[in-house]
Short mmCIF file of C-alpha atoms in Angstrom, two decimals:
data_model
loop_
_atom_site.label_atom_id
_atom_site.label_comp_id
_atom_site.label_asym_id
_atom_site.label_seq_id
_atom_site.Cartn_x
_atom_site.Cartn_y
_atom_site.Cartn_z
CA MET A 148 57.94 171.00 110.23
CA ILE A 149 55.00 172.89 111.70
CA GLU A 150 53.96 172.24 115.24
CA PHE A 151 50.78 173.40 116.95
CA ARG A 152 51.25 173.26 120.73
CA SER A 153 47.91 173.24 122.56
CA VAL A 154 46.67 176.25 120.65
CA ARG A 155 43.36 177.80 121.54
CA LYS A 156 41.48 180.68 119.98
CA GLU A 157 38.69 182.37 121.81
CA TYR A 158 37.14 185.55 120.49
CA ALA A 159 36.06 188.49 122.64
CA ASP A 160 32.43 187.42 122.36
CA GLY A 161 33.29 184.09 123.97
CA VAL A 162 33.12 182.02 120.79
CA VAL A 163 35.76 179.32 120.85
CA ALA A 164 37.10 178.79 117.33
CA VAL A 165 39.89 176.41 118.26
CA ALA A 166 40.00 174.42 121.48
CA ASP A 167 43.35 173.09 122.60
CA VAL A 168 44.73 171.64 119.39
CA SER A 169 48.11 169.95 119.28
CA LEU A 170 49.30 168.79 115.93
CA VAL A 171 52.47 168.18 113.98
CA VAL A 172 52.76 168.70 110.24
CA PRO A 173 55.88 166.78 109.17
CA SER A 174 58.20 168.32 106.59
CA HIS A 175 57.39 167.59 102.96
CA LYS A 176 54.02 166.11 103.87
CA THR A 177 50.50 167.28 103.21
CA VAL A 178 48.19 167.46 106.18
CA VAL A 179 44.56 168.17 105.39
CA LEU A 180 42.36 169.85 107.97
CA VAL A 181 38.80 168.87 107.23
CA GLY A 182 35.58 169.83 108.93
CA SER A 183 32.35 171.70 108.41
CA SER A 184 32.17 175.46 108.88
CA GLY A 185 32.76 176.53 112.45
CA SER A 186 35.28 173.77 113.05
CA GLY A 187 38.18 176.22 113.25
CA LYS A 188 40.14 174.80 110.34
CA THR A 189 40.82 178.15 108.65
CA THR A 190 41.60 179.73 112.00
CA LEU A 191 44.23 177.05 112.61
CA LEU A 192 45.69 177.62 109.16
CA ARG A 193 45.94 181.37 109.71
CA MET A 194 47.80 180.88 112.96
CA VAL A 195 50.74 179.58 110.96
CA ASN A 196 51.38 182.90 109.23
CA ARG A 197 50.13 185.01 112.13
CA MET A 198 46.99 186.27 110.46
CA VAL A 199 45.35 184.95 113.61
CA GLU A 200 47.14 184.98 116.95
CA PRO A 201 46.25 182.11 119.28
CA THR A 202 44.75 183.08 122.64
CA SER A 203 47.04 180.54 124.23
CA GLY A 204 49.52 177.95 123.05
CA ALA A 205 52.10 178.36 120.34
CA VAL A 206 52.80 177.56 116.71
CA LEU A 207 56.35 176.58 115.86
CA ILE A 208 58.02 176.33 112.49
CA ASP A 209 61.13 174.15 112.60
CA GLY A 210 61.20 174.63 116.34
CA GLU A 211 60.92 178.40 116.26
CA ASP A 212 57.88 180.14 117.73
CA VAL A 213 56.23 182.19 114.98
CA ARG A 214 55.59 184.93 117.55
CA ASP A 215 59.31 185.63 117.48
CA ARG A 216 59.16 186.31 113.75
CA ASP A 217 58.21 189.60 112.15
CA PRO A 218 54.71 188.90 110.76
CA VAL A 219 55.30 190.56 107.39
CA ARG A 220 58.59 188.71 106.79
CA LEU A 221 57.05 185.49 108.05
CA ARG A 222 54.17 185.76 105.57
CA ARG A 223 56.55 186.38 102.68
CA SER A 224 58.30 183.13 103.54
CA ILE A 225 55.09 181.08 103.39
CA GLY A 226 53.03 180.34 100.29
CA TYR A 227 49.33 181.05 100.70
CA VAL A 228 46.53 180.00 98.37
CA MET A 229 43.04 181.31 99.04
CA GLN A 230 39.56 180.40 97.99
CA SER A 231 38.58 182.13 94.73
CA ALA A 232 42.30 182.72 94.29
CA GLY A 233 42.40 186.11 96.07
CA LEU A 234 44.38 187.63 93.23
CA LEU A 235 45.02 191.36 93.10
CA PRO A 236 42.43 192.46 90.52
CA HIS A 237 44.42 195.51 89.41
CA VAL A 238 47.62 193.63 88.69
CA ARG A 239 48.42 191.58 85.60
CA VAL A 240 48.75 187.81 85.91
CA ILE A 241 52.53 187.90 85.64
CA ASP A 242 52.89 190.53 88.36
CA ASN A 243 50.39 188.75 90.56
CA ILE A 244 52.64 185.71 90.40
CA ALA A 245 55.74 187.82 91.00
CA THR A 246 54.18 189.64 93.99
CA VAL A 247 56.16 188.05 96.80
CA PRO A 248 59.60 188.04 95.12
CA ILE A 249 59.10 191.74 94.31
CA LEU A 250 58.11 192.42 97.93
CA ASN A 251 61.34 190.65 98.84
CA GLY A 252 63.33 192.98 96.63
CA VAL A 253 64.03 190.71 93.67
CA PRO A 254 64.50 192.89 90.55
CA ARG A 255 61.25 193.06 88.58
CA ARG A 256 62.79 191.62 85.42
CA GLU A 257 64.12 188.60 87.21
CA ALA A 258 60.89 188.11 89.16
CA ARG A 259 58.88 188.18 85.93
CA GLU A 260 61.17 185.68 84.26
CA ARG A 261 60.67 183.32 87.18
CA ALA A 262 56.91 184.01 87.06
CA ARG A 263 56.83 182.88 83.44
CA GLU A 264 58.56 179.65 84.37
CA LEU A 265 56.01 179.14 87.11
CA MET A 266 53.20 179.56 84.61
CA ASP A 267 54.60 176.48 82.88
CA THR A 268 54.89 174.66 86.20
CA VAL A 269 51.22 175.12 87.03
CA GLY A 270 50.04 174.52 83.48
CA LEU A 271 49.15 178.05 82.44
CA ASP A 272 49.62 179.28 78.89
CA ARG A 273 52.27 182.02 78.91
CA ALA A 274 50.03 183.98 76.56
CA LEU A 275 47.88 184.82 79.58
CA ALA A 276 50.74 186.64 81.31
CA LEU A 277 49.55 190.15 80.51
CA ARG A 278 45.88 189.59 81.27
CA TYR A 279 44.10 190.84 84.35
CA PRO A 280 42.61 188.25 86.72
CA ALA A 281 39.02 189.11 85.73
CA GLN A 282 39.88 188.05 82.19
CA LEU A 283 40.66 184.48 83.29
CA SER A 284 38.38 181.55 84.07
CA GLY A 285 37.99 180.43 87.67
CA GLY A 286 40.30 177.46 87.14
CA GLN A 287 42.97 179.63 85.51
CA GLN A 288 42.75 182.13 88.36
CA GLN A 289 43.28 179.33 90.83
CA ARG A 290 46.38 178.19 88.94
CA VAL A 291 47.69 181.73 89.13
CA GLY A 292 47.00 181.60 92.87
CA VAL A 293 49.08 178.43 93.18
CA ALA A 294 51.88 179.86 91.04
CA ARG A 295 51.93 183.00 93.19
CA ALA A 296 52.21 180.92 96.33
CA LEU A 297 55.19 179.05 94.86
CA ALA A 298 56.96 182.11 93.50
CA SER A 299 59.42 182.68 96.31
CA ASP A 300 59.99 178.93 96.62
CA PRO A 301 58.67 178.70 100.20
CA ASN A 302 59.11 175.59 102.29
CA ILE A 303 55.56 175.85 103.54
CA LEU A 304 52.33 176.06 101.60
CA LEU A 305 49.05 177.02 103.23
CA MET A 306 45.96 176.28 101.16
CA ASP A 307 42.60 177.56 102.36
CA GLU A 308 39.84 175.76 100.44
CA PRO A 309 41.69 176.64 97.26
CA PHE A 310 39.44 174.65 94.96
CA GLY A 311 36.14 175.41 96.68
CA ALA A 312 34.88 177.90 94.14
CA VAL A 313 35.51 176.05 90.89
CA ASP A 314 33.27 173.51 89.19
CA PRO A 315 33.77 169.80 89.92
CA ILE A 316 35.56 168.96 86.68
CA VAL A 317 38.07 171.77 87.04
CA ARG A 318 38.45 170.89 90.71
CA ARG A 319 39.47 167.31 89.86
CA GLU A 320 41.95 168.63 87.35
CA LEU A 321 43.44 171.06 89.87
CA GLN A 322 43.62 168.35 92.51
CA ARG A 323 45.53 166.07 90.15
CA GLU A 324 47.90 168.92 89.29
CA LEU A 325 48.47 169.58 92.94
CA LEU A 326 49.34 165.93 93.56
CA ARG A 327 51.80 166.07 90.69
CA LEU A 328 53.33 169.32 91.96
CA GLN A 329 53.53 168.00 95.47
CA SER A 330 55.36 164.87 94.32
CA GLU A 331 57.87 167.09 92.50
CA LEU A 332 58.25 169.87 95.04
CA GLY A 333 57.54 168.20 98.37
CA LYS A 334 56.36 171.32 100.21
CA THR A 335 55.21 171.09 103.79
CA THR A 336 51.54 171.71 103.13
CA VAL A 337 48.54 172.47 105.29
CA PHE A 338 45.38 172.14 103.24
CA VAL A 339 41.94 173.17 104.50
CA THR A 340 38.75 171.80 103.01
CA HIS A 341 35.23 170.77 103.98
CA ASP A 342 35.24 168.05 101.33
CA ILE A 343 36.21 164.68 102.80
CA ASP A 344 36.86 163.19 99.37
CA GLU A 345 39.32 165.96 98.63
CA ALA A 346 40.92 165.38 102.04
CA PHE A 347 41.38 161.65 101.38
CA LEU A 348 42.70 162.31 97.90
CA LEU A 349 45.31 164.91 98.83
CA GLY A 350 46.29 164.23 102.40
CA ASP A 351 49.22 162.16 103.60
CA GLU A 352 47.47 162.70 106.86
CA VAL A 353 43.91 163.86 107.48
CA VAL A 354 42.75 165.70 110.57
CA ILE A 355 39.01 165.71 111.18
CA LEU A 356 37.78 168.67 113.18
CA ALA A 357 34.40 169.13 114.84
CA GLN A 358 32.48 172.22 115.91
CA GLY A 359 34.42 174.41 118.30
CA GLY A 360 37.79 173.43 116.89
CA ARG A 361 38.30 170.01 118.41
CA ILE A 362 40.27 167.23 116.72
CA VAL A 363 38.11 164.13 116.59
CA GLN A 364 40.46 161.94 114.66
CA ARG A 365 43.63 162.09 112.70
CA GLY A 366 45.51 159.57 110.69
CA THR A 367 46.15 158.44 107.16
CA PRO A 368 43.04 158.10 105.02
CA ASP A 369 43.33 154.31 105.39
CA GLU A 370 43.51 154.48 109.15
CA ILE A 371 40.46 156.72 109.37
CA LEU A 372 38.37 154.62 107.03
CA GLU A 373 39.40 151.34 108.60
CA ALA A 374 38.92 152.46 112.18
CA PRO A 375 36.75 155.55 112.49
CA ALA A 376 37.00 156.95 116.00
CA ASP A 377 33.32 157.56 116.61
CA ASP A 378 29.91 158.03 115.05
CA PHE A 379 30.73 161.58 114.02
CA VAL A 380 33.65 160.37 111.94
CA ARG A 381 31.67 157.44 110.55
CA GLU A 382 29.00 159.89 109.45
CA PHE A 383 31.49 162.42 108.13
CA VAL A 384 33.45 159.98 105.97
CA GLY A 385 30.32 158.36 104.55
CA LEU A 386 30.19 155.09 106.44
CA VAL A 387 26.71 155.84 107.79
CA ASP A 388 24.83 156.90 104.69
CA GLY A 389 26.46 153.97 102.92
CA ARG A 390 28.47 156.00 100.44
CA ARG A 391 31.63 154.20 101.52
CA GLN A 392 30.14 150.88 102.61
CA MET A 393 31.03 148.65 99.76
CA SER A 394 30.03 145.14 98.96
CA LEU A 395 30.75 142.90 95.99
CA ARG A 396 28.14 141.74 93.55
CA PRO A 397 28.85 139.27 90.79
CA THR A 398 27.55 140.34 87.41
CA PRO A 399 27.78 138.69 83.99
CA HIS A 400 30.63 141.10 83.15
CA GLY A 401 32.69 140.66 86.30
CA THR A 402 32.43 141.58 89.95
CA ALA A 403 30.89 144.94 90.76
CA VAL A 404 31.65 147.00 93.83
CA VAL A 405 28.43 148.52 95.12
CA ASP A 406 27.71 150.95 97.93
CA ALA A 407 25.04 150.48 100.59
CA SER A 408 22.32 151.96 98.41
CA GLY A 409 23.15 149.45 95.68
CA ARG A 410 24.82 151.88 93.30
CA VAL A 411 27.71 150.43 91.38
CA GLN A 412 30.82 152.42 92.30
CA GLY A 413 33.27 150.41 90.21
CA MET A 414 34.38 147.05 88.94
CA LEU A 415 36.98 144.77 90.44
CA ARG A 416 39.92 144.49 88.11
CA ASP A 417 40.32 140.76 88.73
CA GLY A 418 37.26 138.92 89.88
CA PRO A 419 37.59 137.20 93.25
CA THR A 420 38.39 133.55 92.88
CA MET B 205 28.17 235.92 67.98
CA SER B 206 29.84 239.25 67.28
CA TRP B 207 30.59 240.08 70.95
CA THR B 208 32.14 236.67 71.45
CA LEU B 209 34.26 236.86 68.32
CA ASP B 210 35.44 240.36 69.19
CA ASN B 211 36.43 239.30 72.69
CA LEU B 212 38.05 235.90 72.14
CA GLY B 213 41.29 237.23 73.60
CA LEU B 214 39.57 238.31 76.79
CA ILE B 215 37.71 234.99 77.10
CA GLY B 216 40.96 233.13 76.62
CA GLU B 217 42.74 235.09 79.35
CA LEU B 218 39.82 234.69 81.72
CA THR B 219 39.75 230.94 81.00
CA LEU B 220 43.41 230.57 81.92
CA GLU B 221 42.85 232.61 85.07
CA HIS B 222 39.84 230.46 85.84
CA LEU B 223 41.88 227.27 85.54
CA ARG B 224 44.64 228.74 87.70
CA GLN B 225 42.07 229.35 90.44
CA SER B 226 40.00 226.19 90.18
CA VAL B 227 42.53 223.41 89.50
CA PRO B 228 44.56 223.86 92.73
CA PRO B 229 41.46 223.55 94.99
CA ILE B 230 40.56 220.28 93.23
CA LEU B 231 44.04 218.89 93.90
CA TYR B 232 44.23 220.23 97.47
CA GLY B 233 40.75 218.85 98.09
CA LEU B 234 41.85 215.42 96.90
CA ALA B 235 45.01 215.54 99.01
CA LEU B 236 42.97 216.36 102.13
CA ALA B 237 40.02 214.09 101.38
CA VAL B 238 42.10 210.92 100.92
CA PRO B 239 43.41 210.81 104.51
CA LEU B 240 40.07 212.03 105.93
CA GLY B 241 38.08 209.52 103.91
CA TRP B 242 40.48 206.75 104.86
CA VAL B 243 40.00 207.61 108.53
CA ALA B 244 36.23 207.52 108.05
CA HIS B 245 36.56 204.13 106.38
CA ARG B 246 38.98 202.66 108.85
CA PHE B 247 37.57 203.89 112.16
CA ARG B 248 33.86 203.21 112.32
CA ARG B 249 33.42 205.34 115.41
CA VAL B 250 34.55 208.59 113.85
CA ARG B 251 32.99 207.85 110.49
CA GLY B 252 29.70 209.56 111.36
CA LEU B 253 31.49 212.57 112.77
CA VAL B 254 33.83 213.02 109.81
CA LEU B 255 31.11 212.60 107.20
CA THR B 256 28.64 214.84 109.03
CA VAL B 257 31.09 217.65 109.56
CA THR B 258 32.32 217.59 105.98
CA GLY B 259 28.71 217.33 104.82
CA ILE B 260 27.79 220.45 106.79
CA LEU B 261 30.74 222.31 105.24
CA TYR B 262 29.11 221.85 101.88
CA THR B 263 25.92 223.55 103.04
CA LEU B 264 27.76 226.74 103.99
CA PRO B 265 26.67 229.42 101.53
CA SER B 266 29.63 230.62 99.52
CA LEU B 267 28.51 234.22 99.97
CA ALA B 268 28.97 233.77 103.71
CA LEU B 269 32.14 231.72 103.52
CA LEU B 270 34.06 234.19 101.38
CA PRO B 271 33.87 237.06 103.90
CA LEU B 272 34.31 234.69 106.86
CA LEU B 273 37.52 232.91 105.82
CA PRO B 274 39.67 236.06 105.87
CA VAL B 275 38.54 236.72 109.45
CA ILE B 276 39.43 233.19 110.50
CA PHE B 277 42.69 232.78 108.59
CA GLY B 278 43.85 236.39 108.50
CA ILE B 279 44.17 236.64 104.74
CA SER B 280 42.99 239.35 102.41
CA ALA B 281 39.30 239.11 101.66
CA LEU B 282 39.83 240.24 98.10
CA SER B 283 42.53 237.74 97.13
CA ALA B 284 42.57 234.66 94.96
CA VAL B 285 43.90 232.80 98.01
CA ASN B 286 40.58 233.40 99.71
CA LEU B 287 38.72 231.91 96.76
CA VAL B 288 41.08 228.92 96.51
CA LEU B 289 40.62 228.25 100.21
CA ALA B 290 36.83 228.36 99.96
CA LEU B 291 36.81 226.10 96.90
CA THR B 292 39.15 223.65 98.65
CA ILE B 293 36.71 223.39 101.56
CA TYR B 294 33.85 222.58 99.20
CA ALA B 295 36.01 220.07 97.32
CA VAL B 296 36.86 218.28 100.56
CA ALA B 297 33.18 218.32 101.52
CA ILE B 298 32.20 216.50 98.34
CA LEU B 299 35.16 214.15 98.14
CA VAL B 300 35.47 212.72 101.62
CA ARG B 301 32.39 210.55 101.25
CA SER B 302 33.54 209.24 97.87
CA VAL B 303 36.93 208.38 99.29
CA ALA B 304 35.38 206.58 102.28
CA ASP B 305 33.02 204.71 99.94
CA GLY B 306 35.94 203.87 97.68
CA PHE B 307 37.93 202.27 100.48
CA ASP B 308 34.78 200.50 101.69
CA ALA B 309 34.38 199.03 98.22
CA VAL B 310 37.74 197.24 98.31
CA ASP B 311 37.02 193.53 98.57
CA ASP B 312 37.98 192.19 101.97
CA ALA B 313 39.24 188.96 100.39
CA VAL B 314 41.73 191.00 98.35
CA ARG B 315 42.82 192.94 101.41
CA ARG B 316 43.31 189.64 103.28
CA ALA B 317 45.22 188.22 100.35
CA ALA B 318 47.56 191.21 100.44
CA VAL B 319 48.15 190.66 104.14
CA ALA B 320 48.79 186.97 103.57
CA MET B 321 51.31 187.74 100.80
CA GLY B 322 53.28 189.90 103.22
CA PHE B 323 52.35 193.47 102.29
CA GLY B 324 53.13 195.83 105.16
CA PRO B 325 50.37 198.31 106.08
CA LEU B 326 51.88 201.26 104.24
CA ARG B 327 52.62 199.38 101.06
CA ARG B 328 49.18 197.79 101.19
CA PHE B 329 47.65 201.25 101.33
CA TRP B 330 49.59 202.66 98.39
CA THR B 331 49.71 199.64 96.09
CA VAL B 332 46.50 197.78 96.87
CA GLU B 333 43.83 199.78 98.69
CA LEU B 334 44.27 203.17 97.08
CA PRO B 335 44.36 201.86 93.48
CA LEU B 336 41.34 199.64 94.10
CA ALA B 337 39.44 202.52 95.70
CA GLY B 338 40.48 204.55 92.63
CA PRO B 339 37.43 204.14 90.41
CA VAL B 340 35.02 205.33 93.14
CA ILE B 341 37.36 208.17 94.14
CA LEU B 342 37.65 209.19 90.50
CA ALA B 343 33.86 209.32 90.17
CA GLY B 344 33.77 211.68 93.16
CA LEU B 345 36.65 213.68 91.77
CA ARG B 346 34.81 214.27 88.51
CA VAL B 347 31.81 215.66 90.35
CA THR B 348 34.13 217.78 92.47
CA ALA B 349 35.97 219.15 89.44
CA VAL B 350 32.85 220.19 87.59
CA SER B 351 31.33 221.70 90.70
CA THR B 352 34.52 223.58 91.59
CA ILE B 353 34.91 225.01 88.11
CA SER B 354 31.34 226.22 88.15
CA LEU B 355 31.50 227.56 91.70
CA ALA B 356 34.74 229.45 91.08
CA THR B 357 32.77 232.11 89.22
CA VAL B 358 31.58 233.56 92.55
CA GLY B 359 35.15 234.82 92.92
CA ILE B 360 34.16 237.85 90.91
CA LEU B 361 32.00 238.97 93.86
CA ILE B 362 35.14 239.45 95.97
CA GLY B 363 36.98 241.01 93.07
CA VAL B 364 38.87 237.93 91.90
CA THR B 365 38.73 237.97 88.14
CA ASN B 366 37.89 234.81 86.23
CA LEU B 367 35.18 233.67 83.85
CA GLY B 368 32.67 235.01 86.40
CA TYR B 369 33.66 238.45 85.15
CA LEU B 370 31.61 237.79 82.01
CA PHE B 371 28.50 237.35 84.16
CA THR B 372 28.81 240.57 86.19
CA ASN B 373 30.14 242.64 83.32
CA GLY B 374 27.49 241.35 80.94
CA PHE B 375 24.83 242.01 83.55
CA GLN B 376 25.98 245.59 84.19
CA ARG B 377 26.33 246.37 80.50
CA ARG B 378 23.19 244.47 79.54
CA ILE B 379 25.09 242.30 77.06
CA VAL B 380 23.21 239.00 77.15
CA GLU B 381 25.65 237.40 74.75
CA GLU B 382 28.52 238.09 77.12
CA ILE B 383 26.70 236.24 79.90
CA LEU B 384 25.92 233.33 77.59
CA ALA B 385 29.52 233.24 76.40
CA GLY B 386 30.56 232.97 80.04
CA VAL B 387 28.15 230.09 80.64
CA VAL B 388 29.40 228.23 77.58
CA ALA B 389 33.05 228.88 78.46
CA VAL B 390 32.57 227.54 82.00
CA ALA B 391 30.78 224.48 80.63
CA LEU B 392 33.55 223.85 78.09
CA VAL B 393 36.27 224.17 80.72
CA ALA B 394 34.35 221.77 82.99
CA LEU B 395 33.89 219.32 80.14
CA LEU B 396 37.55 219.50 79.16
CA VAL B 397 38.76 218.89 82.71
CA ASP B 398 36.27 216.04 83.04
CA LEU B 399 37.61 214.42 79.86
CA LEU B 400 41.16 214.82 81.12
CA LEU B 401 40.21 213.12 84.38
CA VAL B 402 38.57 210.23 82.55
CA ALA B 403 41.64 209.84 80.36
CA ALA B 404 43.97 210.01 83.35
CA GLY B 405 41.84 207.36 85.05
CA ARG B 406 42.13 205.05 82.08
CA ILE B 407 45.88 205.41 82.04
CA ALA B 408 46.30 205.09 85.79
CA MET B 409 43.79 202.26 86.18
CA PRO B 410 44.17 200.13 83.07
CA TRP B 411 42.46 197.13 84.66
CA THR B 412 39.12 198.96 84.63
CA ARG B 413 39.17 199.26 80.85
CA GLY B 414 36.44 197.14 79.35
CA ALA B 415 36.49 195.14 82.55
CA ARG B 416 34.12 192.27 82.73
CA VAL B 417 32.22 191.54 85.89
CA PRO B 418 34.89 190.13 88.18
CA SER B 419 34.45 186.49 89.05
CA ARG B 420 34.49 187.56 92.66
CA ALA B 421 30.74 187.54 92.30
CA LEU B 422 31.35 183.99 93.48
CA PRO B 423 30.52 183.44 97.12
CA ALA B 424 33.46 184.47 99.25
CA GLY B 425 34.69 181.88 101.69
CA GLY B 426 33.55 182.52 105.21
CA ARG B 427 35.73 181.70 108.12
CA ALA B 428 35.67 177.97 108.64
#
């Protein structure tokens, strides 16, 4: 369990990145922080592994203040996936995946064996093991990034817009894989994105942040869609531009679900009686 | 060609002597330039100072430096040590900027990734930053090597014998071929060392071989 206790981050120039956020990420759940740029979502994420120190407040992991942990050891105990993968360009795929276990002193042979297994887990062909990151596609690199984050079997996974730099088709594929992995592994996951659809797809709970690092609403995707807290949320989730305002329209082939601009978004499986 | 063929033994000895005098300054220069260049990269405030001072060093005329160093360091003016010291100073002067540029060129996203993975500062330096700065440092090192090998010939002016001997001796004895042989020998030594450096770079930095443009050309994620 990760707990943010009224954390605040203010930079020397007076910019407030995070304003008094309190939040609990339950064990084995995925909490998605979603907001546009400047909403402090990445700053919050980086407080967990002490890449950013809060100006005030505290972050606790299973009740223990992260400030009491050695930052380097702490980071090795937490999986981290970055945008555009953040792989080490001078290290082969297999050793990129094995990075953290090797830092932890696991013998190289053993770490590589585990890395190969992880390649299977994330759906990477083992034939790619000896390539360098630049020789992989964006989607493959991202899978390596996920495998690397899982390599030391951490309880916590931090994902910072991990699928932001890949094309939409690959992104959908990676999102589905992540859902599958999450159902198998059940990591306590904090996921940062600016894409509300991604947030609703992946999050057990979604936290919507506004400029200056304020939480405007949090809840399950259902809760947010059914009862948006204010106009900002309504706008953000697509209830204002009509993207998520659905109505039913009978057609000769069944009942269509259409959004506010009249575009058919889908068909009802069983027509209403 | 007759002078050259008759004196192959001499040229060979001088070449070995030349390497003995010019390779150490290249290595010492690298050893000194890496920490200095890293400081220039890491601490913006002293960057200007470090780069300006080392830049000025390079403008010192060698004919002035060679008699000055013994006064400053209390060594014999007519020794190979004096020459090695002078060449080391020039090597540092050229290399520091390359090293600073090399560290500057390391992608911040990669550096952040290393921090996030749990690399400590020292390990990050040796296993991430230095290797990734490697290609730029190597480019600087190649320039330094060629320049040092060429510059070493001034040693003959303080009585340190190396391939420069062929220049002064040929000049005094009016043997043009001897001078030309010296020029060619210096060029060949420089070329050989350059090839060795390139080969060493390929072995030490295998990821640069036939590397495609890294996909990091993608927009890097700003802080959200």
